[in-house]
CSV table of C-alpha atoms in Angstrom, one decimal:
chain,number,residue,atom,x,y,z
B,716,MET,CA,0.1,0.2,-0.1
B,717,SER,CA,1.5,3.3,-1.0
B,718,SER,CA,2.0,6.2,1.3
B,719,SER,CA,-0.6,8.3,-0.4
B,720,SER,CA,-3.3,5.5,0.0
B,721,SER,CA,-2.5,5.0,3.6
B,722,SER,CA,-2.9,8.6,4.2
B,723,GLU,CA,-6.3,8.6,2.6
B,724,TYR,CA,-7.2,5.7,4.9
B,725,SER,CA,-6.0,7.4,7.9
B,726,GLN,CA,-8.2,10.6,6.9
B,727,SER,CA,-11.2,8.4,6.3
B,728,CYS,CA,-11.0,6.9,9.7
B,729,ARG,CA,-11.0,10.0,11.7
B,730,LEU,CA,-13.9,11.4,13.7
B,731,GLU,CA,-16.7,13.2,11.6
B,732,GLY,CA,-16.1,16.9,11.7
B,733,GLU,CA,-12.7,16.7,13.2
B,734,PRO,CA,-9.9,18.4,10.9
B,735,LEU,CA,-6.8,16.5,10.5
B,736,SER,CA,-4.7,19.4,11.8
B,737,SER,CA,-6.4,19.3,15.1
B,738,ARG,CA,-5.9,15.6,15.5
B,739,GLN,CA,-2.1,16.0,14.9
B,740,ARG,CA,-1.7,18.4,17.6
B,741,SER,CA,-3.4,16.2,20.0
B,742,GLU,CA,-0.3,15.3,21.8
B,743,ASP,CA,-1.8,14.5,25.5
B,744,GLY,CA,-3.9,11.4,24.7
B,745,ASP,CA,-7.0,13.3,25.7
B,746,GLY,CA,-9.3,10.4,24.7
B,747,VAL,CA,-10.4,11.4,21.4
B,748,TRP,CA,-8.2,8.5,20.1
B,749,PRO,CA,-8.3,5.9,22.4
B,750,GLU,CA,-5.3,3.4,22.3
B,751,HIS,CA,-7.5,0.4,21.4
B,752,PHE,CA,-9.1,2.4,18.5
B,753,VAL,CA,-5.7,3.4,17.2
B,754,GLU,CA,-4.8,-0.5,17.5
B,755,SER,CA,-7.9,-1.5,15.5
B,756,VAL,CA,-7.1,0.8,12.8
B,757,ALA,CA,-3.5,-0.4,12.7
B,758,ILE,CA,-4.7,-3.9,12.3
B,759,ARG,CA,-7.1,-3.1,9.8
B,760,LEU,CA,-4.7,-1.3,7.8
B,761,ALA,CA,-1.8,-3.8,8.0
B,762,ASN,CA,-4.2,-6.7,6.8
B,763,GLU,CA,-5.7,-4.5,3.8
B,764,ALA,CA,-2.1,-3.6,2.7
B,765,ALA,CA,-1.1,-7.3,3.0
B,766,LYS,CA,-4.0,-8.1,0.8
B,767,LEU,CA,-3.4,-5.5,-1.7
B,768,ASP,CA,0.4,-5.3,-2.0
B,769,GLY,CA,1.7,-8.5,-0.2
B,770,LYS,CA,2.9,-9.0,3.4
B,771,LEU,CA,6.0,-6.8,3.3
B,772,ALA,CA,3.6,-3.9,2.5
B,773,SER,CA,2.0,-4.0,6.0
B,774,ALA,CA,5.2,-2.6,7.8
B,775,GLN,CA,5.3,0.3,5.4
B,776,ALA,CA,1.6,1.2,6.2
B,777,LEU,CA,2.2,0.9,9.7
B,778,THR,CA,5.0,3.1,9.7
B,779,ASN,CA,3.0,5.8,8.0
B,780,LEU,CA,0.2,5.3,10.4
B,781,PHE,CA,2.5,5.8,13.4
B,782,GLN,CA,4.0,9.2,11.9
B,783,VAL,CA,0.5,10.8,12.5
B,784,CYS,CA,1.2,11.8,16.1
B,785,SER,CA,2.9,10.9,19.2
B,786,THR,CA,-0.4,9.5,20.6
B,787,TRP,CA,-0.6,7.2,17.7
B,788,ARG,CA,2.9,6.1,18.0
B,789,ARG,CA,2.5,5.0,21.5
B,790,ALA,CA,0.0,2.5,20.1
B,791,SER,CA,3.2,0.9,18.4
B,792,GLN,CA,4.4,-0.2,22.1
B,793,SER,CA,1.3,-2.3,22.7
B,794,GLU,CA,2.4,-6.0,22.7
B,795,LEU,CA,-1.3,-7.0,22.0
B,796,LEU,CA,-1.2,-4.9,19.0
B,797,TRP,CA,2.2,-6.9,17.9
B,798,GLN,CA,0.7,-10.2,18.9
B,799,THR,CA,-2.2,-9.7,16.6
B,800,LEU,CA,-0.3,-8.6,13.6
B,801,SER,CA,1.9,-11.6,13.8
B,802,HIS,CA,-1.0,-13.8,13.9
B,803,ASP,CA,-2.9,-12.0,11.0
B,804,ILE,CA,0.1,-11.3,8.9
B,805,TRP,CA,2.5,-14.1,9.5
B,806,PHE,CA,0.3,-16.8,11.0
B,807,VAL,CA,2.4,-17.0,14.0
B,808,ASP,CA,0.8,-18.0,17.3
B,809,ALA,CA,3.8,-19.2,19.4
B,810,LEU,CA,6.2,-16.5,20.9
B,811,ARG,CA,9.9,-17.5,20.1
B,812,ARG,CA,11.5,-14.1,20.5
B,813,PRO,CA,11.6,-11.9,23.5
B,814,THR,CA,8.7,-9.6,22.7
B,815,TRP,CA,5.9,-9.7,19.9
B,816,GLU,CA,7.2,-6.8,18.2
B,817,GLU,CA,10.5,-8.6,17.8
B,818,GLU,CA,8.5,-11.6,16.6
B,819,TYR,CA,6.8,-9.6,13.8
B,820,SER,CA,10.1,-7.9,12.8
B,821,TYR,CA,11.9,-11.4,12.4
B,822,TRP,CA,9.5,-12.7,10.1
B,823,HIS,CA,9.3,-9.4,8.2
B,824,ARG,CA,13.1,-9.6,7.9
B,825,THR,CA,13.1,-13.1,6.9
B,826,ALA,CA,10.4,-12.2,4.1
B,827,VAL,CA,12.7,-9.5,3.1
B,828,ASN,CA,15.5,-12.0,2.6
B,829,PHE,CA,13.5,-14.3,0.5
B,830,ARG,CA,12.7,-11.4,-1.8
B,831,THR,CA,16.1,-10.2,-2.1
B,832,GLY,CA,17.8,-13.5,-2.1
B,833,ASN,CA,19.9,-12.9,0.9
B,834,SER,CA,20.9,-15.9,2.9
B,835,LYS,CA,23.6,-17.9,4.6
B,836,HIS,CA,23.9,-21.8,4.8
B,837,ARG,CA,25.8,-24.2,6.7
B,838,GLU,CA,26.4,-27.9,5.7
B,839,ILE,CA,24.9,-30.7,7.7
B,840,ASN,CA,26.6,-34.3,7.2
B,841,ILE,CA,23.6,-36.2,7.6
B,842,HIS,CA,25.6,-39.5,7.3
B,843,ASP,CA,27.1,-40.5,10.6
B,844,SER,CA,29.7,-43.1,9.0
B,845,PRO,CA,31.3,-43.5,5.4
B,846,GLU,CA,29.3,-46.8,4.9
B,847,ASN,CA,26.0,-44.8,4.9
B,848,ASN,CA,27.1,-42.4,2.4
B,849,ARG,CA,25.4,-44.8,-0.2
B,850,LEU,CA,22.0,-44.4,1.6
B,851,ALA,CA,19.2,-42.6,0.0
B,852,CYS,CA,17.5,-39.8,1.7
B,853,ARG,CA,13.9,-40.2,1.3
B,854,ARG,CA,12.3,-37.8,3.5
B,855,LEU,CA,13.4,-34.4,5.4
B,856,THR,CA,11.6,-32.3,8.0
B,857,VAL,CA,12.5,-29.2,9.9
B,858,SER,CA,11.2,-27.3,13.0
B,859,ASP,CA,12.5,-24.1,14.8
B,860,HIS,CA,15.1,-26.2,16.9
B,861,TYR,CA,15.5,-29.7,14.7
B,862,LEU,CA,16.0,-31.2,11.4
B,863,ALA,CA,15.3,-34.9,10.9
B,864,SER,CA,16.1,-37.1,7.9
B,865,GLY,CA,14.7,-40.5,7.0
B,866,TYR,CA,16.5,-43.1,4.7
B,867,VAL,CA,15.7,-45.9,2.4
B,868,ASP,CA,17.1,-48.7,5.0
B,869,GLY,CA,14.3,-47.3,7.7
B,870,SER,CA,16.9,-45.3,9.7
B,871,VAL,CA,16.3,-41.7,10.9
B,872,ARG,CA,18.7,-39.3,12.1
B,873,LEU,CA,17.9,-36.1,14.1
B,874,PHE,CA,19.9,-32.9,14.3
B,875,GLU,CA,19.9,-29.8,16.4
B,876,LEU,CA,19.6,-26.3,14.9
B,877,PRO,CA,21.3,-23.9,14.3
B,878,SER,CA,24.4,-25.7,15.8
B,879,SER,CA,24.0,-28.9,13.1
B,880,ARG,CA,24.9,-31.1,16.0
B,881,HIS,CA,24.0,-34.8,15.5
B,882,ILE,CA,21.7,-35.9,18.3
B,883,ALA,CA,20.5,-39.2,17.7
B,884,THR,CA,19.9,-42.0,15.1
B,885,PHE,CA,16.9,-44.3,15.2
B,886,HIS,CA,17.2,-47.7,13.7
B,887,PRO,CA,14.5,-50.0,12.5
B,888,ASP,CA,14.0,-53.2,14.3
B,889,LEU,CA,15.7,-55.8,12.2
B,890,ASN,CA,13.8,-58.8,14.0
B,891,ARG,CA,10.5,-57.9,12.5
B,892,ALA,CA,9.5,-59.5,9.3
B,893,HIS,CA,9.1,-57.2,6.3
B,894,LEU,CA,8.1,-58.0,2.6
B,895,GLY,CA,10.4,-56.7,0.1
B,896,LEU,CA,13.9,-54.9,0.2
B,897,PHE,CA,12.4,-51.5,0.6
B,898,SER,CA,9.7,-52.2,3.0
B,899,ARG,CA,11.5,-50.5,5.9
B,900,SER,CA,12.2,-47.4,3.7
B,901,ILE,CA,11.0,-44.2,5.5
B,902,SER,CA,7.9,-42.9,3.6
B,903,GLY,CA,7.2,-39.8,5.9
B,904,LEU,CA,8.2,-37.9,9.1
B,905,PHE,CA,7.4,-34.9,10.8
B,906,LEU,CA,8.2,-32.8,14.1
B,907,GLU,CA,5.6,-31.5,16.5
B,908,ALA,CA,6.6,-29.8,19.6
B,909,SER,CA,8.9,-32.1,21.3
B,910,THR,CA,7.9,-35.2,19.3
B,911,LEU,CA,9.4,-36.9,16.3
B,912,VAL,CA,7.0,-39.1,14.3
B,913,PHE,CA,8.0,-41.3,11.3
B,914,ALA,CA,6.7,-44.2,9.3
B,915,SER,CA,8.0,-46.7,6.8
B,916,GLN,CA,6.6,-48.3,3.7
B,917,ALA,CA,5.4,-51.2,5.7
B,918,GLY,CA,3.1,-49.1,7.6
B,919,ASP,CA,4.9,-49.0,10.9
B,920,ILE,CA,4.5,-45.6,12.8
B,921,GLU,CA,7.1,-44.9,15.6
B,922,VAL,CA,7.2,-42.1,17.9
B,923,ALA,CA,10.3,-40.7,19.5
B,924,SER,CA,11.0,-37.7,22.0
B,925,THR,CA,13.2,-34.7,21.1
B,926,ASP,CA,13.4,-33.3,24.7
B,927,GLU,CA,16.9,-33.5,26.0
B,928,ASP,CA,15.6,-33.9,29.5
B,929,VAL,CA,14.1,-37.5,29.2
B,930,ASP,CA,16.3,-40.7,29.5
B,931,ASP,CA,15.1,-42.5,26.5
B,932,ARG,CA,16.2,-39.9,24.0
B,933,GLY,CA,17.5,-41.8,20.9
B,934,ILE,CA,14.8,-44.6,21.5
B,935,SER,CA,11.6,-44.7,19.2
B,936,ARG,CA,8.4,-46.5,20.3
B,937,LEU,CA,6.3,-48.4,17.9
B,938,ALA,CA,2.9,-46.8,17.9
B,939,ARG,CA,1.3,-48.7,15.2
B,940,VAL,CA,2.1,-51.9,13.6
B,941,GLY,CA,1.7,-51.8,9.7
B,942,ASN,CA,-0.5,-54.6,7.6
B,943,LEU,CA,0.6,-54.6,4.2
B,944,VAL,CA,-2.2,-57.3,3.1
B,945,GLU,CA,-5.0,-55.1,4.5
B,946,ASP,CA,-3.8,-51.6,3.8
B,947,GLY,CA,-1.2,-51.8,1.0
B,948,VAL,CA,2.0,-49.8,0.9
B,949,LEU,CA,2.4,-46.6,2.8
B,950,VAL,CA,3.7,-44.2,0.2
B,951,ASP,CA,3.6,-41.0,2.2
B,952,PHE,CA,3.0,-40.0,5.8
B,953,THR,CA,2.5,-36.7,7.6
B,954,GLY,CA,0.7,-35.2,10.4
B,955,LYS,CA,-0.3,-31.9,12.2
B,956,GLY,CA,-1.1,-31.6,16.0
B,957,SER,CA,-2.9,-34.7,17.3
B,958,TYR,CA,-3.7,-36.0,13.8
B,959,TRP,CA,-1.8,-38.4,11.6
B,960,VAL,CA,-2.4,-38.9,8.0
B,961,GLY,CA,-1.2,-41.7,5.6
B,962,LEU,CA,-1.6,-42.2,2.0
B,963,PHE,CA,-1.6,-46.1,0.8
B,964,SER,CA,-1.4,-47.6,-2.6
B,965,GLY,CA,-2.3,-51.2,-3.5
B,966,VAL,CA,-5.9,-51.9,-1.9
B,967,PRO,CA,-8.8,-50.5,-3.8
B,968,ASP,CA,-10.7,-47.6,-2.3
B,969,ARG,CA,-8.6,-47.3,0.9
B,970,SER,CA,-6.1,-44.6,-0.2
B,971,PHE,CA,-6.4,-42.5,3.0
B,972,ARG,CA,-5.9,-43.0,6.6
B,973,VAL,CA,-6.4,-40.4,9.2
B,974,TRP,CA,-5.5,-41.2,12.9
B,975,SER,CA,-5.8,-39.3,16.1
B,976,PHE,CA,-3.1,-39.4,18.6
B,977,ASN,CA,-3.4,-38.6,22.3
B,978,GLU,CA,-1.8,-39.7,25.5
B,979,ASP,CA,-0.1,-42.7,23.7
B,980,GLU,CA,-3.4,-44.0,22.3
B,981,VAL,CA,-3.8,-44.2,18.2
B,982,ALA,CA,-7.4,-44.1,17.3
B,983,LEU,CA,-8.4,-44.6,13.5
B,984,LEU,CA,-10.5,-42.0,12.3
B,985,PHE,CA,-11.1,-42.8,8.7
B,986,VAL,CA,-10.3,-45.1,5.9
B,987,GLY,CA,-11.3,-44.5,2.4
B,988,GLY,CA,-10.7,-42.7,-1.1
B,989,ASN,CA,-9.9,-44.0,-4.5
B,990,LEU,CA,-7.1,-41.6,-5.1
B,991,MET,CA,-4.4,-44.4,-5.4
B,992,ASN,CA,-6.4,-47.0,-7.4
B,993,PRO,CA,-4.7,-46.4,-10.7
B,994,ASN,CA,-1.3,-46.8,-9.2
B,995,ALA,CA,-1.9,-50.0,-7.2
B,996,VAL,CA,0.7,-52.0,-9.0
B,997,ILE,CA,3.3,-49.3,-8.7
B,998,GLY,CA,2.6,-49.3,-5.2
B,999,TRP,CA,3.4,-52.5,-4.7
B,1000,ARG,CA,6.5,-52.3,-6.8
B,1001,MET,CA,7.8,-49.8,-4.3
B,1002,LEU,CA,8.7,-52.6,-2.0
B,1003,THR,CA,11.2,-54.2,-4.5
B,1004,ASP,CA,12.4,-51.5,-6.8
B,1005,PHE,CA,13.9,-48.1,-5.6
B,1006,PRO,CA,11.2,-46.2,-4.2
B,1007,SER,CA,9.7,-43.4,-6.6
B,1008,VAL,CA,7.1,-40.7,-6.1
B,1009,VAL,CA,3.8,-42.4,-6.5
B,1010,GLY,CA,1.8,-39.7,-4.5
B,1011,ARG,CA,1.8,-37.3,-1.8
B,1012,VAL,CA,-0.4,-36.3,1.0
B,1013,ARG,CA,-0.5,-32.9,3.2
B,1014,VAL,CA,-2.7,-31.7,6.0
B,1015,VAL,CA,-4.6,-28.5,5.2
B,1016,GLU,CA,-3.6,-25.7,7.6
B,1017,ASP,CA,-6.1,-23.4,6.3
B,1018,ARG,CA,-7.7,-21.4,9.5
B,1019,SER,CA,-11.2,-21.3,8.1
B,1020,TYR,CA,-11.7,-24.9,9.1
B,1021,GLN,CA,-13.4,-25.5,12.3
B,1022,ASP,CA,-11.8,-27.2,15.2
B,1023,GLY,CA,-12.4,-31.0,15.0
B,1024,VAL,CA,-12.1,-31.1,11.2
B,1025,VAL,CA,-9.3,-32.8,9.6
B,1026,ALA,CA,-8.6,-31.7,6.0
B,1027,VAL,CA,-6.3,-33.5,3.9
B,1028,VAL,CA,-5.1,-33.1,0.2
B,1029,GLY,CA,-3.9,-36.3,-1.6
B,1030,CYS,CA,-2.0,-36.1,-4.9
B,1031,SER,CA,-1.4,-38.8,-7.6
B,1032,SER,CA,0.0,-38.9,-11.1
B,1033,SER,CA,-3.6,-37.7,-12.7
B,1034,PHE,CA,-5.8,-36.6,-9.8
B,1035,ILE,CA,-6.0,-34.2,-6.6
B,1036,GLN,CA,-8.3,-35.3,-3.9
B,1037,THR,CA,-9.3,-33.3,-0.9
B,1038,ALA,CA,-11.1,-34.9,2.2
B,1039,GLU,CA,-12.7,-33.3,5.1
B,1040,VAL,CA,-13.0,-35.7,8.0
B,1041,SER,CA,-15.0,-34.9,11.1
B,1042,GLY,CA,-17.3,-36.7,13.7
B,1043,GLU,CA,-20.3,-36.3,11.1
B,1044,GLY,CA,-18.5,-38.1,8.3
B,1045,MET,CA,-16.3,-37.4,5.4
B,1046,THR,CA,-16.5,-35.5,2.2
B,1047,LEU,CA,-14.3,-36.0,-0.6
B,1048,GLU,CA,-13.7,-33.9,-3.8
B,1049,GLU,CA,-11.5,-34.7,-6.9
B,1050,HIS,CA,-9.8,-32.3,-9.2
B,1051,SER,CA,-8.0,-33.7,-12.3
B,1052,LEU,CA,-4.3,-32.6,-13.1
B,1053,GLY,CA,-5.2,-32.6,-16.8
B,1054,GLY,CA,-3.3,-35.6,-17.8
B,1055,MET,CA,-0.6,-37.8,-16.5
B,1056,VAL,CA,2.1,-36.2,-14.8
B,1057,ALA,CA,5.1,-37.2,-12.9
B,1058,VAL,CA,4.5,-35.4,-9.5
B,1059,GLY,CA,7.9,-34.4,-8.0
B,1060,SER,CA,6.7,-32.3,-5.1
B,1061,VAL,CA,3.8,-31.3,-3.5
B,1062,ASP,CA,3.1,-28.8,-0.6
B,1063,LEU,CA,0.3,-26.6,1.1
B,1064,CYS,CA,0.4,-23.4,2.9
B,1065,GLU,CA,-2.2,-20.8,3.8
B,1066,GLY,CA,-4.9,-22.1,1.2
B,1067,ASN,CA,-2.3,-22.6,-1.6
B,1068,LEU,CA,-1.4,-25.7,-3.3
B,1069,MET,CA,1.9,-26.4,-5.0
B,1070,VAL,CA,2.7,-29.1,-7.4
B,1071,VAL,CA,5.9,-29.7,-9.2
B,1072,GLU,CA,6.1,-31.9,-12.1
B,1073,SER,CA,9.5,-33.8,-11.8
B,1074,MET,CA,9.8,-34.8,-15.7
B,1075,THR,CA,9.2,-31.4,-17.2
B,1076,GLY,CA,10.2,-28.9,-14.1
B,1077,LEU,CA,6.9,-27.0,-14.4
B,1078,ALA,CA,5.6,-25.9,-11.1
B,1079,LYS,CA,2.1,-24.7,-10.6
B,1080,VAL,CA,0.5,-23.1,-7.6
B,1081,HIS,CA,-3.2,-23.4,-7.1
B,1082,GLN,CA,-5.8,-21.8,-4.8
B,1083,LEU,CA,-6.9,-24.8,-2.8
B,1084,ARG,CA,-10.6,-24.1,-2.3
B,1085,THR,CA,-11.5,-23.4,-5.9
B,1086,MET,CA,-8.2,-25.0,-7.7
B,1087,GLU,CA,-7.9,-21.7,-9.5
B,1088,GLU,CA,-4.3,-21.4,-10.9
B,1089,VAL,CA,-2.5,-18.7,-9.1
B,1090,CYS,CA,0.7,-18.8,-11.2
B,1091,ARG,CA,3.0,-21.5,-12.9
B,1092,PHE,CA,6.6,-21.3,-13.7
B,1093,SER,CA,9.5,-23.4,-15.0
B,1094,THR,CA,11.9,-24.7,-12.4
B,1095,GLY,CA,14.6,-25.2,-15.4
B,1096,GLY,CA,13.3,-28.3,-17.1
B,1097,ALA,CA,13.5,-32.0,-16.2
B,1098,VAL,CA,16.2,-33.2,-13.9
B,1099,HIS,CA,18.0,-36.7,-14.4
B,1100,GLY,CA,16.2,-39.5,-12.6
B,1101,GLY,CA,13.2,-37.2,-11.8
B,1102,SER,CA,15.2,-35.8,-8.7
B,1103,ILE,CA,13.4,-32.5,-7.7
B,1104,ALA,CA,12.5,-31.2,-4.2
B,1105,GLY,CA,10.1,-28.5,-3.7
B,1106,GLY,CA,8.3,-26.7,-0.7
B,1107,LEU,CA,5.9,-23.8,0.0
B,1108,ASN,CA,5.5,-21.2,2.7
B,1109,TRP,CA,3.6,-18.0,3.4
B,1110,GLY,CA,5.0,-16.2,0.2
B,1111,TYR,CA,7.4,-18.2,-1.5
B,1112,VAL,CA,7.9,-21.4,-3.6
B,1113,VAL,CA,11.5,-23.2,-2.7
B,1114,VAL,CA,12.8,-25.6,-5.1
B,1115,CYS,CA,15.9,-27.6,-4.9
B,1116,ARG,CA,17.4,-29.2,-8.1
B,1117,GLY,CA,20.8,-30.9,-7.5
B,1118,ASN,CA,22.9,-28.7,-5.5
B,1119,ARG,CA,21.0,-25.5,-6.4
B,1120,ILE,CA,18.2,-23.9,-4.5
B,1121,LYS,CA,16.0,-21.2,-6.1
B,1122,VAL,CA,12.9,-19.2,-4.8
B,1123,TRP,CA,9.8,-17.8,-6.7
B,1124,ASP,CA,7.2,-15.4,-5.4
B,1125,VAL,CA,4.0,-17.5,-4.7
B,1126,ARG,CA,1.6,-14.8,-6.0
B,1127,THR,CA,3.4,-13.9,-9.3
B,1128,GLY,CA,5.9,-16.8,-10.0
B,1129,ILE,CA,8.7,-14.3,-10.3
B,1130,ASN,CA,12.2,-15.7,-9.4
B,1131,SER,CA,13.9,-14.0,-6.6
B,1132,ASP,CA,16.7,-13.2,-9.1
B,1133,ARG,CA,14.7,-11.2,-11.0
B,1134,LEU,CA,12.9,-9.2,-7.9
């Protein structure tokens, strides 16, 4: 939002009949402009600026607003104001910095760095021995404090951030009988609070603690025993909060599984969906051939969903299905991808869906509710072997091809190198 539009908005919000000059001279906080009213104006102005010109425009709009007078500047010291803005603009609910104003500034600076391509990195040796250098990494997940990587042999490694210190390695139970060379291969993992959850293609789901104070750190617990015959192959796995979601291939009309996890109890909430029916044979081959991308599943984080509703999105080589699971049942919608594609990466954030085709390198961003295309762009063509990884955050698409990472604006599809 421009400076002139911010000024027009401020003038439209003043009390009827009160000249702007008199409000600017009101330096004593005489009650004409109470603090909570100024905070409300600031919140509305910041949100409107974000909708019109992107999240970064909110800061400039707020700066213009706080320059009106000293009474209005005092509103900028309100922690409640910055807490609300952090929630509305950056979707941040947990305070990780000393104050909410610093929290908002941190995410604003991060967004600026994405736009300008300003970054620094540190290499992490994800293999703990020379023999493991041949292991293929199947999944990565990251939180504010940890990074976890899952491998084709079923092992999972946990690292502390930002020190890159290796904390623990979780190994599969070699005594358990499995079907196929790659049945132990990690099909999904995620970090939630002080817990690491990971699953294998055989359907086993394990839980481990990342808390430094616990005695059993480095030891995982089997929370669910997989059943390949009844369920098929677990091709992807993720979770959010107390909900776990798995995408299976191999058994007709049983693509999705949704579980709830509470106090060490795992309850199955939903089984169904025909998303993976065309890929049943390919799913079974994943147990003996080197695992490939057959499908992906993600938990929707759209805040418009009510509590108690688990919304998930699954993507195969030809279709996208969205499922909403609640105590009243399940609703399922299906969308075509417009032909067979080789899905390399799928991700969700703030109501946007990203799909990257590994064979062509074409990336598309859709508005999830309507499947309307937001933008599309080329990530640079096909990659040998279809090796391409991508992720989506609140404003940018991040794609890794080989040893290079590039960033695109999620609204326009413009590469950060050209911004």
